Amino acid sequence: MALDIKENVSLQPFNSMAVSANASTLTTVTTLSELHQALNFADDKKISTLVLGGGSNTIFENDYEGLVILNRLKGIELTHQDSDSVTVNVAAGENWHELVAYSIENGWYGLENLALIPGLVGAAPMQNIGAYGVEVKDVIVNVEYLDIDTREQKKLTNDECCFAYRESVFKSGLAGKVIITSVTFRLLKMATVNISYPSLAACFEEAPSPQQIFDAVCTIRQSKLPLPSQIPNTGSFFKNPTVEQQQHSDLKLKYPNLVSYKVGNDYKLAAGWMIEKAGWKQKSLNNVRVHDDQALVIVNPEKQSGVVVIDFANKIQQDIFIKFGVALEIEPRIYR
Ligand code: FAD
Ligand code: NAP
């Protein structure tokens, strides 16, 4: 069947920051064959392509001149199991949180700390999503993708994905060159839980089950994170920066309450603490502001443009650099 290609489409419903921008063309793909058709269309028209999942980590500063492809490939397949674990291949267009819930219903464990992260499965390896002491790299076996230039279907092992804190090869060397089509996870049959994250551990008096972890993570997240459908946002707007020991000691002298965590020889600083300390919780600019319950989250209640949102973020970056000597890096992907 011929693809439905729409022209001059508003991207506001397709990005959780709800910035207003238009795509010159947009299509939705539900099969690999449609994905190939979409890429052929873009080749014929000599236009670029941009694949979107749930749009919860993407900001458009301008209109997108090209073809936006909404990846809606579906399917969850149990490909292998032994006495300890299952291997599950999940298509990129499956909803992330629904996958987490489904895995627990089936007695497959390892994803529960990552409950309620918005977006789709295909974007999870992009920035190696993480929360409450777990990163998706901990359970990924491999990632399958379509090479946009050669149209070859390829597979990268976990090591080849070069996962790091909110990073992967898909955000660096392969950025814009591939479309992730599925992700394979290895999940455990035994209920081994991770409560290394202090605010999660504080929820329990006894060792929790994966279901209890899932419920607790959902409760904590609902209590402090704004729902994008009610208050547009992209979750954490900045990565937590890492500094060397000397800079950490200097900062600790100046700010004894500085929130930081030792990571190897370095220290990870809580960017939200610095933003709050610098007084940004009280400020708004053109109706863009930081969230009352979590200063790392920038909210856009009046659905201002991407330019206005980025301008606000840049002002925070400049101020934090002046006050703390630390460069904050923006976490969501920005399309200019
Ligand atoms: P999109 O925004 O659609 O895409 C993100 C990037 O990936 C874009 O560059 C896009 O082009 C690319 N991409 C998407 N799909 C594919 C594909 N199939 N192939 C190739 N490239 C692709 N993140 C965390 O890590 N931890 C959290 O706890 C967390 N909490 C959040 C809470 C809230 C309220 C919000 C709004 C966001 C949060 N995020 C969190 C960020 C975001 O949810 C994740 O990064 C998520 O994985 C993005 O998924 P998406 O499908 O919406 O991605
Ligand atoms: P929080 O618990 O208030 O903690 C603030 C920051 O401190 C977090 O970003 C976390 O870093 C870090 N932290 C806390 N305890 C730590 C420990 N024991 N060791 C190392 N680092 C520690 O954070 P929150 O905003 O409520 O978020 C809770 C979890 O959900 C975090 O893991 C956070 O990353 C995740 N989250 C992510 C997004 C996003 O968009 N990326 C949005 C919402 C929540 P880490 O971020 O490295 O964990």
Short mmCIF file of C-alpha atoms in Angstrom, two decimals, residues 36-194:
data_model
loop_
_atom_site.label_atom_id
_atom_site.label_comp_id
_atom_site.label_asym_id
_atom_site.label_seq_id
_atom_site.Cartn_x
_atom_site.Cartn_y
_atom_site.Cartn_z
CA HIS A 36 12.02 1.51 3.17
CA GLN A 37 9.29 3.28 1.18
CA ALA A 38 9.65 6.36 3.37
CA LEU A 39 13.42 6.47 2.81
CA ASN A 40 12.93 5.97 -0.95
CA PHE A 41 10.48 8.88 -0.97
CA ALA A 42 13.03 11.09 0.79
CA ASP A 43 15.76 10.02 -1.68
CA ASP A 44 13.51 10.82 -4.65
CA LYS A 45 12.69 14.25 -3.26
CA LYS A 46 16.31 14.77 -2.14
CA ILE A 47 15.22 15.69 1.36
CA SER A 48 16.60 14.71 4.75
CA THR A 49 14.83 12.40 7.20
CA LEU A 50 14.29 12.52 10.94
CA VAL A 51 12.88 9.57 12.87
CA LEU A 52 10.75 10.31 15.91
CA GLY A 53 9.50 8.03 18.67
CA GLY A 54 7.41 9.72 21.35
CA GLY A 55 9.16 13.10 20.93
CA SER A 56 9.91 13.25 24.68
CA ASN A 57 13.60 14.03 24.22
CA THR A 58 13.44 16.24 21.14
CA ILE A 59 13.19 20.00 20.69
CA PHE A 60 12.63 21.78 17.39
CA GLU A 61 14.13 25.25 17.21
CA ASN A 62 12.81 25.77 13.69
CA ASP A 63 10.54 24.15 11.16
CA TYR A 64 11.91 20.83 9.86
CA GLU A 65 12.55 20.86 6.12
CA GLY A 66 12.44 17.18 5.26
CA LEU A 67 10.55 14.00 6.08
CA VAL A 68 9.70 13.25 9.70
CA ILE A 69 9.18 9.50 10.11
CA LEU A 70 7.07 8.45 13.08
CA ASN A 71 8.42 4.99 13.97
CA ARG A 72 5.52 2.78 14.99
CA LEU A 73 7.03 -0.69 14.32
CA LYS A 74 5.32 -3.12 16.70
CA GLY A 75 6.03 -6.56 18.14
CA ILE A 76 7.45 -8.29 21.22
CA GLU A 77 9.00 -11.71 20.64
CA LEU A 78 10.42 -14.12 23.19
CA THR A 79 13.40 -15.46 21.24
CA HIS A 80 15.15 -17.63 23.83
CA GLN A 81 14.84 -18.78 27.40
CA ASP A 82 16.71 -20.93 29.87
CA SER A 83 16.22 -21.60 33.55
CA ASP A 84 17.57 -18.16 34.57
CA SER A 85 16.61 -15.71 31.88
CA VAL A 86 14.63 -14.77 28.81
CA THR A 87 15.80 -13.01 25.67
CA VAL A 88 13.16 -10.72 24.21
CA ASN A 89 13.25 -8.84 20.92
CA VAL A 90 11.13 -5.68 20.96
CA ALA A 91 10.25 -3.55 17.95
CA ALA A 92 11.30 0.11 18.12
CA GLY A 93 7.77 1.51 18.05
CA GLU A 94 6.58 -0.23 21.22
CA ASN A 95 5.81 2.06 24.15
CA TRP A 96 8.60 1.93 26.75
CA HIS A 97 6.50 2.02 29.93
CA GLU A 98 4.05 -0.56 28.55
CA LEU A 99 7.03 -2.85 27.87
CA VAL A 100 8.21 -2.45 31.47
CA ALA A 101 4.72 -3.31 32.79
CA TYR A 102 4.41 -6.26 30.37
CA SER A 103 7.80 -7.65 31.42
CA ILE A 104 6.81 -7.70 35.09
CA GLU A 105 3.43 -9.32 34.30
CA ASN A 106 5.39 -12.10 32.57
CA GLY A 107 7.87 -12.58 35.41
CA TRP A 108 10.78 -11.06 33.44
CA TYR A 109 12.82 -8.77 35.66
CA GLY A 110 15.37 -5.99 35.21
CA LEU A 111 13.35 -3.11 33.76
CA GLU A 112 11.28 -2.16 36.84
CA ASN A 113 13.49 0.79 37.93
CA LEU A 114 12.92 2.32 34.48
CA ALA A 115 9.13 2.48 34.83
CA LEU A 116 7.23 5.53 33.60
CA ILE A 117 9.98 6.91 31.36
CA PRO A 118 8.08 8.40 28.42
CA GLY A 119 8.84 7.48 24.85
CA LEU A 120 9.31 4.42 22.69
CA VAL A 121 11.70 1.47 22.77
CA GLY A 122 13.73 2.61 19.74
CA ALA A 123 14.90 5.75 21.53
CA ALA A 124 15.91 3.97 24.74
CA PRO A 125 19.43 3.00 23.52
CA MET A 126 19.96 6.49 22.02
CA GLN A 127 20.78 8.12 25.32
CA ASN A 128 21.03 4.90 27.33
CA ILE A 129 18.01 5.87 29.42
CA GLY A 130 18.56 5.63 33.12
CA ALA A 131 16.80 6.13 36.42
CA TYR A 132 16.94 4.98 40.03
CA GLY A 133 20.31 3.25 39.73
CA VAL A 134 19.66 1.31 36.51
CA GLU A 135 20.58 2.10 32.91
CA VAL A 136 19.07 0.34 29.92
CA LYS A 137 22.58 -0.82 28.90
CA ASP A 138 22.41 -3.20 31.88
CA VAL A 139 19.81 -5.35 30.08
CA ILE A 140 20.47 -4.77 26.35
CA VAL A 141 21.92 -7.68 24.36
CA ASN A 142 21.93 -5.99 20.97
CA VAL A 143 20.36 -3.23 18.91
CA GLU A 144 19.18 -3.77 15.34
CA TYR A 145 19.05 -0.88 12.89
CA LEU A 146 18.59 0.09 9.28
CA ASP A 147 21.53 1.94 7.74
CA ILE A 148 19.94 4.92 5.97
CA ASP A 149 22.60 5.15 3.21
CA THR A 150 23.09 1.48 2.36
CA ARG A 151 19.65 0.19 3.43
CA GLU A 152 21.38 -2.72 5.14
CA GLN A 153 19.87 -4.17 8.29
CA LYS A 154 22.66 -4.34 10.91
CA LYS A 155 23.08 -5.39 14.51
CA LEU A 156 25.35 -3.97 17.23
CA THR A 157 26.27 -5.87 20.37
CA ASN A 158 25.99 -4.14 23.73
CA ASP A 159 29.74 -3.34 23.69
CA GLU A 160 29.58 -1.94 20.17
CA CYS A 161 26.83 0.50 21.25
CA CYS A 162 29.47 2.37 23.37
CA PHE A 163 26.97 3.09 26.12
CA ALA A 164 27.90 5.69 28.74
CA TYR A 165 25.99 8.11 30.98
CA ARG A 166 23.15 9.33 28.71
CA GLU A 167 25.32 8.49 25.70
CA SER A 168 25.71 5.88 22.98
CA VAL A 169 27.16 5.50 19.49
CA PHE A 170 23.66 6.38 18.19
CA LYS A 171 24.06 9.91 19.59
CA SER A 172 27.63 10.24 18.32
CA GLY A 173 29.18 8.32 15.39
CA LEU A 174 25.89 6.95 14.03
CA ALA A 175 23.74 10.03 14.77
CA GLY A 176 21.35 10.69 11.89
CA LYS A 177 22.72 7.71 9.92
CA VAL A 178 20.58 4.87 11.24
CA ILE A 179 17.05 4.00 12.24
CA ILE A 180 16.81 1.60 15.15
CA THR A 181 14.26 -1.07 14.30
CA SER A 182 14.40 -3.34 17.37
CA VAL A 183 16.17 -3.87 20.67
CA THR A 184 16.93 -7.25 22.27
CA PHE A 185 16.92 -7.50 26.06
CA ARG A 186 18.04 -10.21 28.45
CA LEU A 187 15.78 -10.23 31.51
CA LEU A 188 15.97 -12.42 34.58
CA LYS A 189 13.40 -14.93 35.76
CA MET A 190 14.59 -14.62 39.34
CA ALA A 191 13.32 -11.54 41.14
CA THR A 192 16.66 -9.80 41.70
CA VAL A 193 16.06 -6.15 42.55
CA ASN A 194 18.27 -3.05 42.54
#
